[in-house]
Structures are given as C-alpha cells and as structure tokens.
Short mmCIF file of C-alpha atoms in Angstrom, two decimals:
data_model
loop_
_atom_site.label_atom_id
_atom_site.label_comp_id
_atom_site.label_asym_id
_atom_site.label_seq_id
_atom_site.Cartn_x
_atom_site.Cartn_y
_atom_site.Cartn_z
CA MET A 1 -22.24 5.54 14.80
CA SER A 2 -20.68 8.68 16.22
CA GLN A 3 -17.22 7.69 14.96
CA SER A 4 -18.28 6.80 11.42
CA LYS A 5 -18.46 9.47 8.71
CA ASP A 6 -20.93 9.79 5.85
CA MET A 7 -18.99 11.19 2.85
CA THR A 8 -22.01 11.42 0.55
CA VAL A 9 -22.97 14.89 1.82
CA GLY A 10 -21.13 18.10 2.69
CA ALA A 11 -18.28 20.17 1.23
CA ILE A 12 -15.82 17.87 -0.54
CA LEU A 13 -12.48 19.59 0.17
CA PRO A 14 -12.73 19.54 3.99
CA LEU A 15 -14.15 16.01 3.89
CA LEU A 16 -11.28 14.67 1.80
CA PHE A 17 -8.66 16.66 3.67
CA ASN A 18 -9.85 15.59 7.12
CA PHE A 19 -10.15 11.96 6.02
CA THR A 20 -6.78 11.92 4.25
CA MET A 21 -4.69 13.42 7.06
CA PRO A 22 -4.98 10.47 9.49
CA LEU A 23 -4.33 8.14 6.55
CA LEU A 24 -1.22 10.15 5.71
CA LEU A 25 0.04 10.04 9.28
CA GLY A 26 -0.62 6.30 9.39
CA ASN A 27 1.22 5.72 6.12
CA LEU A 28 4.10 7.85 7.35
CA LEU A 29 4.29 5.70 10.44
CA GLN A 30 4.31 2.55 8.31
CA GLN A 31 7.15 3.97 6.28
CA THR A 32 8.85 4.87 9.54
CA TYR A 33 8.88 1.11 10.20
CA SER A 34 10.82 0.71 6.99
CA LEU A 35 13.07 3.73 7.52
CA VAL A 36 13.94 2.72 11.08
CA ASP A 37 14.72 -0.84 10.04
CA ALA A 38 16.97 0.31 7.20
CA ALA A 39 18.64 3.13 9.14
CA ILE A 40 19.46 1.01 12.19
CA VAL A 41 20.60 -1.91 10.02
CA GLY A 42 22.78 0.35 7.85
CA LYS A 43 24.34 2.24 10.76
CA PHE A 44 24.87 -0.68 13.16
CA LEU A 45 25.35 -3.67 10.84
CA GLY A 46 26.91 -2.15 7.71
CA ILE A 47 26.34 -1.83 3.97
CA ASN A 48 26.04 -5.58 3.27
CA ALA A 49 23.31 -5.92 5.89
CA LEU A 50 21.47 -2.91 4.43
CA ALA A 51 21.69 -4.46 0.98
CA SER A 52 20.34 -7.78 2.31
CA VAL A 53 17.25 -6.00 3.66
CA GLY A 54 16.71 -4.27 0.33
CA ALA A 55 17.47 -7.25 -1.88
CA SER A 56 13.98 -8.68 -1.36
CA THR A 57 11.98 -5.43 -1.20
CA SER A 58 10.09 -6.14 -4.42
CA VAL A 59 9.24 -9.69 -3.32
CA VAL A 60 7.83 -8.37 -0.06
CA PHE A 61 5.78 -5.89 -2.09
CA LEU A 62 4.57 -8.71 -4.33
CA ILE A 63 3.23 -10.82 -1.45
CA LEU A 64 2.19 -8.15 1.05
CA GLY A 65 0.84 -6.02 -1.81
CA PHE A 66 -1.52 -8.84 -2.75
CA CYS A 67 -2.64 -9.18 0.88
CA ASN A 68 -3.12 -5.44 1.34
CA GLY A 69 -4.89 -5.13 -2.00
CA CYS A 70 -7.34 -7.86 -1.02
CA CYS A 71 -7.95 -6.10 2.30
CA GLY A 72 -8.65 -2.81 0.53
CA GLY A 73 -10.99 -4.62 -1.86
CA PHE A 74 -12.87 -6.28 1.01
CA GLY A 75 -13.54 -2.80 2.40
CA ILE A 76 -15.18 -1.52 -0.79
CA PRO A 77 -18.48 -3.48 -0.50
CA VAL A 78 -18.58 -2.43 3.16
CA ALA A 79 -18.26 1.23 2.13
CA GLN A 80 -20.92 0.80 -0.54
CA LYS A 81 -23.41 -0.78 1.89
CA PHE A 82 -22.63 1.90 4.46
CA GLY A 83 -23.33 4.60 1.85
CA ALA A 84 -26.60 2.84 0.97
CA HIS A 85 -27.50 2.53 4.72
CA ASP A 86 -27.79 -1.27 4.41
CA TYR A 87 -26.15 -1.96 7.77
CA ARG A 88 -27.23 -5.58 8.16
CA THR A 89 -25.52 -6.68 4.94
CA MET A 90 -22.55 -4.50 5.87
CA ARG A 91 -22.07 -6.40 9.16
CA ARG A 92 -22.32 -9.74 7.40
CA LEU A 93 -19.70 -8.66 4.88
CA VAL A 94 -17.38 -7.77 7.74
CA ALA A 95 -17.89 -11.16 9.41
CA VAL A 96 -17.22 -13.08 6.19
CA SER A 97 -14.14 -10.98 5.39
CA LEU A 98 -12.56 -11.89 8.75
CA LYS A 99 -12.98 -15.60 8.00
CA LEU A 100 -11.58 -15.22 4.49
CA ALA A 101 -8.58 -13.35 5.92
CA GLY A 102 -7.71 -16.27 8.17
CA ILE A 103 -7.84 -18.83 5.36
CA MET A 104 -5.95 -16.72 2.84
CA SER A 105 -3.20 -15.47 5.16
CA VAL A 106 -2.30 -18.94 6.44
CA ALA A 107 -2.23 -20.40 2.92
CA ILE A 108 -0.03 -17.56 1.60
CA THR A 109 2.33 -17.90 4.58
CA LEU A 110 2.88 -21.62 3.99
CA VAL A 111 3.57 -21.25 0.27
CA THR A 112 5.90 -18.26 0.54
CA CYS A 113 7.96 -19.72 3.37
CA LEU A 114 8.60 -22.86 1.32
CA LEU A 115 9.67 -20.84 -1.74
CA CYS A 116 11.84 -18.30 0.10
CA SER A 117 15.26 -19.60 -0.96
CA PHE A 118 14.19 -20.20 -4.56
CA ILE A 119 12.88 -16.61 -4.85
CA LEU A 120 16.19 -15.08 -3.76
CA GLU A 121 18.18 -17.31 -6.12
CA TRP A 122 15.90 -16.36 -9.01
CA MET A 123 16.44 -12.67 -8.19
CA GLN A 124 20.22 -13.05 -8.52
CA THR A 125 20.80 -12.02 -4.91
CA PRO A 126 24.60 -11.60 -4.35
CA ASP A 127 26.20 -14.44 -2.37
CA ASN A 128 27.63 -12.16 0.29
CA ILE A 129 24.15 -10.99 1.38
CA PHE A 130 22.11 -14.13 0.58
CA GLU A 131 21.87 -15.58 4.10
CA ASP A 132 20.76 -12.37 5.79
CA ALA A 133 18.27 -11.69 2.97
CA TYR A 134 16.84 -15.20 3.40
CA TYR A 135 16.19 -14.84 7.13
CA TYR A 136 14.73 -11.34 6.72
CA LEU A 137 12.36 -12.55 4.00
CA LEU A 138 11.38 -15.74 5.87
CA ILE A 139 10.45 -13.91 9.07
CA THR A 140 8.50 -11.31 7.08
CA PHE A 141 6.49 -14.10 5.43
CA ILE A 142 5.81 -15.77 8.79
CA GLY A 143 4.23 -12.49 9.90
CA ILE A 144 1.80 -12.30 6.95
CA PRO A 145 -1.31 -13.03 9.11
CA CYS A 146 -0.44 -10.05 11.34
CA THR A 147 -0.14 -7.75 8.33
CA PHE A 148 -3.28 -9.16 6.69
CA TYR A 149 -5.52 -8.67 9.70
CA TYR A 150 -4.28 -5.20 10.55
CA ASN A 151 -4.87 -3.97 7.01
CA LEU A 152 -8.29 -5.63 6.81
CA LEU A 153 -9.46 -4.09 10.09
CA SER A 154 -8.13 -0.69 9.03
CA SER A 155 -9.93 -1.02 5.69
CA ILE A 156 -13.22 -1.79 7.44
CA LEU A 157 -12.91 1.24 9.71
CA ARG A 158 -12.03 3.47 6.75
CA ALA A 159 -15.09 2.16 4.91
CA LEU A 160 -17.17 3.66 7.72
CA GLY A 161 -15.40 6.99 7.30
CA ASP A 162 -13.08 6.56 10.31
CA SER A 163 -9.43 7.04 9.37
CA LYS A 164 -8.31 8.17 12.84
CA THR A 165 -8.66 4.98 14.91
CA PRO A 166 -6.17 2.87 12.88
CA PHE A 167 -3.67 5.72 13.12
CA TRP A 168 -3.57 5.71 16.91
CA PHE A 169 -2.88 1.99 17.07
CA LEU A 170 -0.24 2.33 14.39
CA LEU A 171 1.40 5.14 16.35
CA PHE A 172 1.72 2.87 19.36
CA SER A 173 3.02 0.09 17.15
CA THR A 174 5.64 2.33 15.53
CA VAL A 175 7.08 3.35 18.88
CA LEU A 176 7.13 -0.31 19.87
CA ASN A 177 8.88 -1.20 16.61
CA ILE A 178 11.63 1.36 17.19
CA LEU A 179 12.25 0.10 20.72
CA LEU A 180 12.27 -3.52 19.58
CA ASP A 181 14.64 -2.70 16.71
CA LEU A 182 17.16 -1.29 19.17
CA LEU A 183 16.66 -4.24 21.53
CA CYS A 184 16.94 -6.96 18.88
CA ILE A 185 19.77 -5.43 16.84
CA VAL A 186 21.88 -3.42 19.30
CA VAL A 187 21.35 -5.31 22.57
CA LEU A 188 20.51 -8.91 21.61
CA LYS A 189 22.72 -8.87 18.46
CA TRP A 190 20.16 -10.72 16.32
CA GLY A 191 21.27 -8.89 13.19
CA VAL A 192 19.00 -8.47 10.17
CA ALA A 193 16.59 -11.10 11.52
CA GLY A 194 16.02 -8.90 14.57
CA ALA A 195 14.74 -6.06 12.35
CA ALA A 196 12.17 -8.40 10.77
CA ILE A 197 11.10 -9.79 14.15
CA ALA A 198 10.55 -6.29 15.52
CA THR A 199 8.35 -5.27 12.58
CA VAL A 200 6.24 -8.44 12.57
CA PHE A 201 5.64 -8.36 16.32
CA SER A 202 4.68 -4.67 16.22
CA GLN A 203 2.16 -5.23 13.44
CA GLY A 204 0.64 -8.14 15.35
CA VAL A 205 0.10 -5.97 18.41
CA SER A 206 -1.51 -3.29 16.24
CA ALA A 207 -3.90 -5.83 14.68
CA VAL A 208 -5.05 -7.20 18.06
CA LEU A 209 -5.65 -3.74 19.52
CA CYS A 210 -7.55 -2.59 16.42
CA TYR A 211 -9.83 -5.65 16.55
CA LEU A 212 -10.67 -5.22 20.24
CA TYR A 213 -11.38 -1.52 19.89
CA MET A 214 -13.49 -1.95 16.76
CA TYR A 215 -15.97 -4.31 18.36
CA LEU A 216 -16.06 -2.51 21.71
CA LYS A 217 -16.63 1.01 20.38
CA PHE A 218 -18.48 0.66 17.05
CA GLU A 219 -22.05 -0.38 17.79
CA ILE A 220 -22.84 -0.46 14.09
CA LEU A 221 -20.45 -3.42 13.71
CA ARG A 222 -21.80 -5.57 16.55
CA THR A 223 -23.11 -8.79 15.04
CA THR A 224 -25.66 -11.43 15.93
CA PRO A 225 -25.03 -15.21 15.47
CA ALA A 226 -26.95 -14.98 12.19
CA ASP A 227 -24.64 -12.18 10.99
CA ARG A 228 -21.54 -14.23 11.82
CA ARG A 229 -22.60 -17.22 9.72
CA PHE A 230 -20.38 -17.81 6.71
CA ARG A 231 -22.28 -16.83 3.57
CA PRO A 232 -20.80 -18.11 0.29
CA GLU A 233 -22.61 -15.48 -1.79
CA LEU A 234 -21.00 -12.67 0.24
CA ALA A 235 -17.63 -14.43 0.13
CA ARG A 236 -17.86 -14.51 -3.67
CA GLN A 237 -18.72 -10.81 -3.72
CA LEU A 238 -15.71 -9.98 -1.55
CA ILE A 239 -13.35 -12.12 -3.61
CA TYR A 240 -14.78 -10.70 -6.85
CA ILE A 241 -13.72 -7.22 -5.74
CA GLY A 242 -10.77 -8.01 -3.46
CA ALA A 243 -8.84 -10.52 -5.59
CA PRO A 244 -8.42 -8.19 -8.61
CA MET A 245 -7.13 -5.45 -6.29
CA GLY A 246 -4.65 -7.88 -4.77
CA LEU A 247 -3.61 -9.13 -8.20
CA GLN A 248 -3.17 -5.57 -9.41
CA PHE A 249 -0.58 -4.99 -6.67
CA SER A 250 1.10 -8.32 -7.41
CA ILE A 251 1.19 -7.76 -11.16
CA THR A 252 2.76 -4.37 -10.53
CA ALA A 253 5.28 -6.02 -8.21
CA ILE A 254 6.31 -8.58 -10.85
CA GLY A 255 7.69 -5.71 -12.90
CA SER A 256 9.35 -4.32 -9.76
CA ILE A 257 10.98 -7.70 -9.11
CA MET A 258 12.36 -7.77 -12.64
CA LEU A 259 13.70 -4.25 -12.17
CA GLN A 260 15.23 -5.09 -8.78
CA SER A 261 16.75 -8.30 -10.17
CA SER A 262 18.47 -6.27 -12.87
CA ASN A 263 19.67 -3.83 -10.22
CA ASN A 264 20.92 -6.67 -7.98
CA ALA A 265 23.14 -7.82 -10.83
CA LEU A 266 24.86 -4.40 -10.83
CA GLY A 267 26.50 -5.11 -7.45
CA THR A 268 26.16 -4.44 -3.72
CA ALA A 269 26.67 -0.67 -3.99
CA CYS A 270 23.74 -0.30 -6.41
CA VAL A 271 21.58 -2.55 -4.21
CA ALA A 272 22.37 -0.36 -1.18
CA ALA A 273 21.62 2.85 -3.10
CA PHE A 274 18.37 1.39 -4.42
CA THR A 275 17.38 0.32 -0.88
CA ALA A 276 18.03 3.74 0.63
CA ALA A 277 16.34 5.61 -2.24
CA MET A 278 13.26 3.40 -2.18
CA ARG A 279 12.83 3.92 1.57
CA ILE A 280 13.04 7.70 1.13
CA LYS A 281 10.81 7.72 -1.95
CA MET A 282 8.11 5.63 -0.27
CA PHE A 283 8.13 8.03 2.66
CA PHE A 284 7.30 10.97 0.38
CA LEU A 285 4.76 8.97 -1.61
CA CYS A 286 2.63 8.46 1.49
CA MET A 287 0.48 11.50 0.74
CA LEU A 288 -0.31 10.31 -2.78
CA GLU A 289 -1.16 6.81 -1.57
CA SER A 290 -3.26 8.22 1.29
CA LEU A 291 -5.18 10.49 -1.06
CA GLY A 292 -5.87 7.50 -3.28
CA ILE A 293 -7.13 5.39 -0.38
CA ALA A 294 -9.36 8.28 0.70
CA MET A 295 -10.80 8.41 -2.82
CA ALA A 296 -11.61 4.68 -2.71
CA THR A 297 -13.74 5.15 0.41
CA TYR A 298 -15.22 8.41 -0.89
CA CYS A 299 -16.17 6.88 -4.25
CA GLY A 300 -17.42 3.68 -2.60
CA GLN A 301 -19.85 5.56 -0.37
CA ASN A 302 -21.02 7.86 -3.16
CA TYR A 303 -21.44 4.92 -5.52
CA GLY A 304 -23.67 3.27 -2.91
CA ALA A 305 -25.62 6.52 -2.56
CA GLY A 306 -26.03 6.85 -6.36
CA LYS A 307 -24.08 10.14 -6.73
CA PRO A 308 -21.71 9.89 -9.73
CA LEU A 309 -21.42 13.68 -10.19
CA ARG A 310 -20.06 13.94 -6.65
CA ILE A 311 -17.43 11.32 -7.57
CA TRP A 312 -16.25 13.48 -10.49
CA GLN A 313 -16.14 16.55 -8.26
CA GLY A 314 -14.08 14.60 -5.74
CA VAL A 315 -11.53 13.62 -8.39
CA LYS A 316 -11.04 17.29 -9.31
CA VAL A 317 -10.61 18.34 -5.67
CA ALA A 318 -8.17 15.49 -5.00
CA SER A 319 -6.13 16.43 -8.09
CA GLY A 320 -5.78 19.98 -6.83
CA MET A 321 -4.56 18.74 -3.45
CA MET A 322 -2.09 16.45 -5.21
CA VAL A 323 -0.53 19.22 -7.32
CA VAL A 324 0.15 21.43 -4.29
CA TYR A 325 1.80 18.55 -2.45
CA VAL A 326 3.93 17.45 -5.41
CA LEU A 327 5.36 20.93 -5.88
CA LEU A 328 6.43 21.03 -2.22
CA VAL A 329 8.01 17.55 -2.36
CA ASN A 330 10.00 18.37 -5.49
CA LEU A 331 11.45 21.40 -3.74
CA ILE A 332 12.52 19.25 -0.78
CA LEU A 333 13.99 16.32 -2.73
CA TRP A 334 15.87 18.38 -5.30
CA THR A 335 17.64 20.30 -2.53
CA SER A 336 18.11 17.67 0.19
CA SER A 337 18.41 14.17 -1.31
CA GLU A 338 22.08 13.77 -0.33
CA LYS A 339 21.26 14.65 3.27
CA PHE A 340 18.51 12.02 3.37
CA ALA A 341 20.97 9.42 2.04
CA LEU A 342 23.19 10.05 5.07
CA LEU A 343 20.48 8.51 7.25
CA PHE A 344 21.54 5.13 5.86
CA VAL A 345 25.24 5.32 5.03
CA ASP A 346 28.38 7.08 6.21
CA PRO A 347 29.58 10.23 4.38
CA ALA A 348 32.52 8.24 2.95
CA GLU A 349 30.13 6.20 0.77
CA THR A 350 30.08 8.87 -1.94
CA GLU A 351 29.03 6.54 -4.78
CA ILE A 352 25.98 5.27 -2.89
CA ILE A 353 25.00 8.80 -1.85
CA ALA A 354 25.24 10.08 -5.44
CA ASP A 355 23.20 7.17 -6.83
CA THR A 356 20.56 7.61 -4.12
CA ALA A 357 20.20 11.32 -4.97
CA LEU A 358 19.97 10.55 -8.70
CA PHE A 359 17.17 8.04 -8.12
CA LEU A 360 15.21 10.51 -5.97
CA HIS A 361 15.60 13.41 -8.43
CA VAL A 362 14.26 11.36 -11.32
CA SER A 363 11.37 9.96 -9.27
CA ALA A 364 10.32 13.35 -7.89
CA SER A 365 10.08 14.80 -11.39
CA PHE A 366 7.39 12.23 -12.23
CA PHE A 367 5.38 12.49 -9.00
CA PRO A 368 2.50 14.37 -10.74
CA VAL A 369 2.08 11.36 -13.02
CA LEU A 370 2.02 9.03 -10.02
CA GLY A 371 -0.41 11.29 -8.15
CA LEU A 372 -2.91 11.12 -11.00
CA LEU A 373 -2.41 7.34 -11.12
CA CYS A 374 -3.32 6.96 -7.42
CA ILE A 375 -6.41 9.16 -7.67
CA LEU A 376 -7.85 7.51 -10.78
CA ARG A 377 -6.99 3.92 -9.87
CA TYR A 378 -8.48 4.09 -6.38
CA SER A 379 -11.54 5.98 -7.65
CA ILE A 380 -12.21 3.23 -10.19
CA GLN A 381 -11.73 0.59 -7.48
CA GLY A 382 -14.04 2.43 -5.09
CA ALA A 383 -16.77 2.34 -7.71
CA GLY A 384 -16.40 -1.45 -7.80
CA TYR A 385 -14.54 -1.79 -11.12
CA THR A 386 -11.51 -3.47 -9.57
CA ARG A 387 -10.89 -5.81 -12.51
CA LEU A 388 -10.62 -2.84 -14.85
CA ALA A 389 -8.20 -1.10 -12.50
CA MET A 390 -6.12 -4.27 -12.39
CA PHE A 391 -5.13 -3.78 -16.03
CA SER A 392 -3.28 -0.59 -15.07
CA GLY A 393 -1.02 -2.88 -13.07
CA VAL A 394 -0.43 -4.92 -16.23
CA SER A 395 0.65 -1.70 -17.98
CA GLU A 396 3.12 -0.99 -15.16
CA MET A 397 4.47 -4.53 -15.28
CA ILE A 398 5.10 -4.36 -19.03
CA ALA A 399 6.93 -1.04 -18.68
CA ARG A 400 9.21 -2.26 -15.89
CA ILE A 401 10.01 -5.50 -17.71
CA LEU A 402 10.98 -3.56 -20.84
CA VAL A 403 13.24 -1.27 -18.82
CA SER A 404 14.79 -4.26 -17.02
CA LEU A 405 15.48 -6.33 -20.12
CA VAL A 406 16.43 -3.58 -22.57
CA ALA A 407 17.51 -0.39 -20.79
CA VAL A 408 19.34 -1.58 -17.65
CA PRO A 409 21.88 -3.76 -19.53
CA MET A 410 22.68 -0.74 -21.72
CA TRP A 411 22.65 2.15 -19.24
CA GLY A 412 22.98 0.54 -15.80
CA PHE A 413 21.73 2.40 -12.73
CA TRP A 414 20.53 5.35 -14.80
CA ALA A 415 17.94 3.07 -16.39
CA VAL A 416 16.94 1.69 -12.98
CA CYS A 417 16.09 5.24 -11.93
CA PHE A 418 13.63 5.56 -14.83
CA GLY A 419 11.99 2.17 -14.26
CA ASP A 420 9.18 3.36 -11.98
CA PRO A 421 8.46 6.66 -13.80
CA THR A 422 8.11 4.77 -17.10
CA ALA A 423 5.63 2.42 -15.44
CA TRP A 424 3.61 5.33 -14.05
CA VAL A 425 3.29 6.87 -17.52
CA PHE A 426 2.13 3.55 -19.01
CA ALA A 427 -0.47 3.17 -16.25
CA ASP A 428 -1.91 6.66 -16.75
CA LEU A 429 -2.29 6.07 -20.47
CA PHE A 430 -4.69 3.29 -19.51
CA LEU A 431 -6.35 4.85 -16.45
CA ILE A 432 -7.47 8.15 -17.99
CA PRO A 433 -9.78 6.58 -20.61
CA ALA A 434 -10.74 3.86 -18.10
CA PHE A 435 -12.01 6.44 -15.61
CA ILE A 436 -13.98 8.25 -18.31
CA TYR A 437 -15.61 4.92 -19.20
CA VAL A 438 -16.48 4.15 -15.56
CA TYR A 439 -17.89 7.63 -14.94
CA ARG A 440 -20.15 7.41 -17.98
CA ARG A 441 -21.34 3.97 -16.87
CA LEU A 442 -22.20 5.30 -13.40
CA CYS A 443 -24.10 8.24 -14.85
CA GLY A 444 -26.03 5.86 -17.11
CA ILE A 445 -26.96 3.64 -14.16
CA VAL A 446 -28.32 6.59 -12.18
CA VAL A 447 -30.35 7.84 -15.20
CA ARG A 448 -31.90 4.38 -15.72
CA GLU A 449 -32.77 4.03 -12.04
CA THR A 450 -34.31 7.51 -11.99
CA ASN A 451 -36.47 6.80 -15.04
CA SER A 452 -37.60 3.36 -13.84
#
C-alpha cells in the first residue's frame, strides 16, 4: 500500500496539488498526442489533410468520451471502498470492471466501425477530405479497446490515490507516438491513416504496461480466485455509476457534433482553423480537467469516509487553484494565439491564423466558467451522484444545438467561437444548485448515521 494515498486526512491544498500535478502532466501528454498528430499532418501533408483529421473530432469525443466516462465512473466505487477501508470489495470491483471493459469495448468497436461512413456523411464532411477522414476515424475506432483499458487502469490507480504511475507509462507512450508519427507519415508515406495508427498503437502499449505494473507492484490489488469471479451485483453497481458518466460525455459530444457539422459547412478553411484552435484549447484545458479528476477521487474517498465538510473545503481550495491558473492562461493566449497557430499552418494562411486566434481569445475569456464546471461536476460524480451530473451534459448539448441551428447560419465562424462558452454557462447554471443539493444530502446522511 506504499504507493496508494489516503486523501481523507491531512492538509487539503498540498494533497490536491500533489495529486493533480501528475494528472496534469499526463493530460498534457495526451494532448501532445493530438498536437503532434495535427502538427505533423498539417506541415507534411497540407491543409486538406489537417482538415480531414479535424472533421471527425467531435465524433471521436462522442465515442471515446463515453468510454473514458465509463472508466472514470468504474473508479468511483473503488475510491469509495478504499476510503472506507473495505479492500476485499474493492478488489472484486476491480476484477469485475476489467471484464466489463472487455465486453463493452469490443461491442462499441464493432458498431462504430460499421457506421463510420454514415457518420461522416451526416456531418456534412467536405468531399475533398472525406476519404482521409474516413480512414482516420475507422482506425481510431478499431483502437477503442486500447483506449478503454488504459483509461480504466489509470482510473483504478487514481482511485487508490496514485496519479504518478499512469503518467510514467503515458510519457513512454507519447515518445513512442511521436517516433511512430514520423515513421508512418514521413518515411512510410501512410498519410493521415499513419497518424491514427501511431496513436492507437502507442495507447495499446501504455495499457499493457500499466496492467503489468499494477498487479506486480500493488499488493492491495492482488486477487484470489474468489475475488476474480464475476459478480452481477457489483457489475450493476459499476454500470449504475459508470454509464451515466459515459452518457454525460456523449450527450455533451452530441452538441459538439452539431456545432462541428455547422462549422464543416462553412468550408475547408474554417474546418482547419477549428481543428488547430481545438488542439491548442484542449492543451490549455488540461489543468482544469486534471483538477476535476482529482476532485472526483478526493470526493470519492471522503464520501466513503463519511466526511462531507472536507468535500466542501476541497471545492473551495480547488476553486482557488483554478482562478490562479486561468489568469495565467488568459495572459498567454491573448498575447500568443497567432504564434500557436503557426504550429499547424504556414504563415501565408492568414485567414486560418486569424480565425484560430479569434476562437482561442473567446474561449480563454470563459475559462473561469469552465473551471467551475469541472470542479463541481467531478465532485458530484465522486460523491456517487453521476446521474445528476449527467444532466449538466444535457444543458451543454442544448446550448450547442441552439448555437448551431440559430447562430452559426447568421454569424458564421464568430458564432462557432461562442458555441462552447455558451454551453459552459448553461452547465454551470445547473451544476451550482445541484452541488448544493448533493452537499446537503451528504451532510444529512452523516447526521443520521451519527445519531443511529
């Protein structure tokens, strides 16, 4: 147990900071996957190839977001049992989650691969980039089991308070991805498909290494034959928490798909600008996402330990960390967005560079809203109220659909830039009262248990 971390005791700021930093580095590395793919594709294969990679970004988020959300949800009961020191049930939850991952990832892979062409047609993907977009999306879907298992194993380790181990495997995998990108695209001339192959293979290696290390080094996770038996009651518990988290990501992505479809209809230049801006934006959002993930583990453990006041204190500390970070990021993006755009396109592409900078300036201005969204949503999920948190995704979906159907036809790319910020505002309007409700429920549970 030397590598696990009990977050139910001790000073909150250093606990959250030390837990969040490896998560941040890991998320930055995952975004480096995306940045490297897009940068190498844009520089070596051209604007059309870059647009073909970006044309299906929202679809990838829809499918992989569901998988990753389920994985995060599967980790919450593990964190709760760890916080309650019920290690036997914790091990059995881990064993069942690995079996569920196999069934779900294979089923999702089969369905998405069959629907690949239809999805791109429905999204109004331009004809000149359709073929490359199809192969990129197809290969990404084939690699879903690799992504599913890596995220599940990482979620289990985080549930035990270890955010460092997944980072080291991801670091190795990122370096491998960069090398394979250069090999597949520059040397072997496999084009856009080569970028997808490099990413999928790298994630598969990371998943295998994480699995081997987890069972060799974490004694607390070593199971007996009885622990490894499939238990329907535990499977239902995992799905009860994991499925709403996955659906929340997917519901959010439906709005993103509508927004991206509207942007695709504006032409290849807007698709390329959207692709570059999203890659840059996601890179800077890593801290907010990492802080949210840290809060899910923190709240899960403290929920299991029966400490609601400590959850509230953690939300306040996390919000303070978020504000400091957001101020720094706004300074960077408002002064350097055009320079970041040059990572993807040549200086002669002035229209794409200007649109990329516009998108980033608008997004950065609303980062405080997104930061609060991440903290509250993950805190609610960590406490086990994943179905309630899912409705914040519905709020985001409605906002993006309204922007796509009403604003984009009227104002074009300007409206696309405000699509995500509008969704973040809608989500916070739901999450703030939702968190207050959850916190009061948790306090009431503790009072009843104390009096009984």
